[in-house]
PDB file of C-alpha atoms in Angstrom:
ATOM      1  CA  GLY A   1       0.000   0.000   0.000  1.00  0.00           C
ATOM      2  CA  THR A   2       0.880   3.664   0.056  1.00  0.00           C
ATOM      3  CA  VAL A   3       0.903   6.592   2.436  1.00  0.00           C
ATOM      4  CA  ASP A   4       0.783  10.154   1.119  1.00  0.00           C
ATOM      5  CA  GLY A   5       0.796  12.827   3.775  1.00  0.00           C
ATOM      6  CA  LYS A   6       1.980  16.106   5.208  1.00  0.00           C
ATOM      7  CA  SER A   7       3.447  16.927   8.592  1.00  0.00           C
ATOM      8  CA  LYS A   8       3.704  20.300  10.306  1.00  0.00           C
ATOM      9  CA  SER A   9       4.748  21.106  13.871  1.00  0.00           C
ATOM     10  CA  GLY A  10       4.023  17.592  15.172  1.00  0.00           C
ATOM     11  CA  SER A  11       0.698  17.241  13.344  1.00  0.00           C
ATOM     12  CA  SER A  12       0.210  15.018  10.320  1.00  0.00           C
ATOM     13  CA  ALA A  13      -2.509  14.349   7.774  1.00  0.00           C
ATOM     14  CA  SER A  14      -2.291  11.396   5.396  1.00  0.00           C
ATOM     15  CA  VAL A  15      -4.161   9.402   2.802  1.00  0.00           C
ATOM     16  CA  VAL A  16      -3.420   5.710   3.367  1.00  0.00           C
ATOM     17  CA  VAL A  17      -4.118   2.878   0.926  1.00  0.00           C
ATOM     18  CA  PHE A  18      -3.848  -0.739   2.088  1.00  0.00           C
ATOM     19  CA  ASP A  19      -3.399  -3.070  -0.900  1.00  0.00           C
ATOM     20  CA  PHE A  20      -4.474  -6.631  -0.100  1.00  0.00           C
ATOM     21  CA  GLY A  21      -3.817  -7.906  -3.635  1.00  0.00           C
ATOM     22  CA  GLY A  22      -6.314  -9.239  -6.146  1.00  0.00           C
ATOM     23  CA  GLY A  23      -7.773  -5.769  -6.727  1.00  0.00           C
ATOM     24  CA  ASN A  24      -8.766  -5.344  -3.058  1.00  0.00           C
ATOM     25  CA  THR A  25      -7.765  -2.013  -1.495  1.00  0.00           C
ATOM     26  CA  LEU A  26      -8.933   0.010   1.492  1.00  0.00           C
ATOM     27  CA  THR A  27      -8.432   3.798   1.582  1.00  0.00           C
ATOM     28  CA  PHE A  28      -8.632   6.101   4.585  1.00  0.00           C
ATOM     29  CA  ASP A  29      -7.757   9.629   5.694  1.00  0.00           C
ATOM     30  CA  ALA A  30      -5.707   9.801   8.898  1.00  0.00           C
ATOM     31  CA  HIS A  31      -4.708  12.658  11.180  1.00  0.00           C
ATOM     32  CA  SER A  32      -2.489  12.578  14.244  1.00  0.00           C
ATOM     33  CA  GLU A  33      -0.416  14.556  16.739  1.00  0.00           C
ATOM     34  CA  PHE A  34       3.106  13.479  17.722  1.00  0.00           C
ATOM     35  CA  ASP A  35       4.149  13.394  21.391  1.00  0.00           C
ATOM     36  CA  PRO A  36       7.970  13.491  21.567  1.00  0.00           C
ATOM     37  CA  ALA A  37       7.935  12.456  25.238  1.00  0.00           C
ATOM     38  CA  THR A  38       6.396   9.056  24.401  1.00  0.00           C
ATOM     39  CA  GLY A  39       7.384   8.628  20.745  1.00  0.00           C
ATOM     40  CA  LEU A  40       3.695   8.029  19.972  1.00  0.00           C
ATOM     41  CA  SER A  41       1.567   9.742  17.369  1.00  0.00           C
ATOM     42  CA  SER A  42      -2.168   9.427  18.050  1.00  0.00           C
ATOM     43  CA  GLY A  43      -5.318  10.591  16.319  1.00  0.00           C
ATOM     44  CA  GLY A  44      -8.110   9.285  14.165  1.00  0.00           C
ATOM     45  CA  TYR A  45      -9.010   7.954  10.748  1.00  0.00           C
ATOM     46  CA  THR A  46     -11.992   7.913   8.402  1.00  0.00           C
ATOM     47  CA  ILE A  47     -12.418   5.190   5.789  1.00  0.00           C
ATOM     48  CA  THR A  48     -13.181   6.828   2.458  1.00  0.00           C
ATOM     49  CA  GLY A  49     -13.646   3.776   0.235  1.00  0.00           C
ATOM     50  CA  GLY A  50     -11.976   0.850  -1.386  1.00  0.00           C
ATOM     51  CA  THR A  51     -12.001  -1.526  -4.319  1.00  0.00           C
ATOM     52  CA  GLY A  52     -12.906  -5.162  -4.799  1.00  0.00           C
ATOM     53  CA  THR A  53     -14.031  -6.691  -1.507  1.00  0.00           C
ATOM     54  CA  PHE A  54     -13.834  -3.248   0.098  1.00  0.00           C
ATOM     55  CA  ALA A  55     -15.863  -1.333  -2.534  1.00  0.00           C
ATOM     56  CA  GLY A  56     -18.161   1.143  -0.770  1.00  0.00           C
ATOM     57  CA  ALA A  57     -16.406   0.684   2.574  1.00  0.00           C
ATOM     58  CA  THR A  58     -17.038   3.209   5.340  1.00  0.00           C
ATOM     59  CA  GLY A  59     -15.952   3.545   8.932  1.00  0.00           C
ATOM     60  CA  ALA A  60     -13.830   5.464  11.397  1.00  0.00           C
ATOM     61  CA  GLY A  61     -11.805   5.089  14.532  1.00  0.00           C
ATOM     62  CA  SER A  62      -8.642   5.907  16.429  1.00  0.00           C
ATOM     63  CA  LEU A  63      -5.015   5.232  15.580  1.00  0.00           C
ATOM     64  CA  VAL A  64      -1.724   5.083  17.438  1.00  0.00           C
ATOM     65  CA  VAL A  65       1.630   5.045  15.660  1.00  0.00           C
ATOM     66  CA  ASP A  66       4.688   4.055  17.717  1.00  0.00           C
ATOM     67  CA  LEU A  67       7.763   5.795  16.316  1.00  0.00           C
ATOM     68  CA  SER A  68      10.013   4.977  19.277  1.00  0.00           C
ATOM     69  CA  THR A  69      11.814   2.182  17.371  1.00  0.00           C
ATOM     70  CA  PRO A  70      13.357   2.169  13.880  1.00  0.00           C
ATOM     71  CA  ALA A  71      10.759  -0.338  12.586  1.00  0.00           C
ATOM     72  CA  GLY A  72       7.783   1.457  14.147  1.00  0.00           C
ATOM     73  CA  SER A  73       4.298  -0.016  14.479  1.00  0.00           C
ATOM     74  CA  PHE A  74       0.688   1.098  14.340  1.00  0.00           C
ATOM     75  CA  GLU A  75      -2.685   0.120  15.748  1.00  0.00           C
ATOM     76  CA  LEU A  76      -6.137   0.954  14.384  1.00  0.00           C
ATOM     77  CA  SER A  77      -9.290   0.570  16.466  1.00  0.00           C
ATOM     78  CA  GLY A  78     -12.750   1.339  15.124  1.00  0.00           C
ATOM     79  CA  THR A  79     -15.435   0.244  12.711  1.00  0.00           C
ATOM     80  CA  LEU A  80     -15.476  -1.036   9.122  1.00  0.00           C
ATOM     81  CA  SER A  81     -18.776  -1.366   7.261  1.00  0.00           C
ATOM     82  CA  LEU A  82     -19.065  -2.958   3.838  1.00  0.00           C
TER      83      LEU A  82
END
């Protein structure tokens, strides 16, 4: 998948596309604020659509991105409706 975003003064806004192969993608808008004390960036996301299995997808939730290690990790929690 891809991530296309902008960051300014610890805030970020991104368009994220998860590509599951076989023509199945899930697209969402994400926004977050970075906390340098914890190395975590937290915020929310809104699902804006998809293709294949995810065509017409909607939903929203919260996200946490852990940037405290070189590999990093993320967690999404929310709803997905097809």
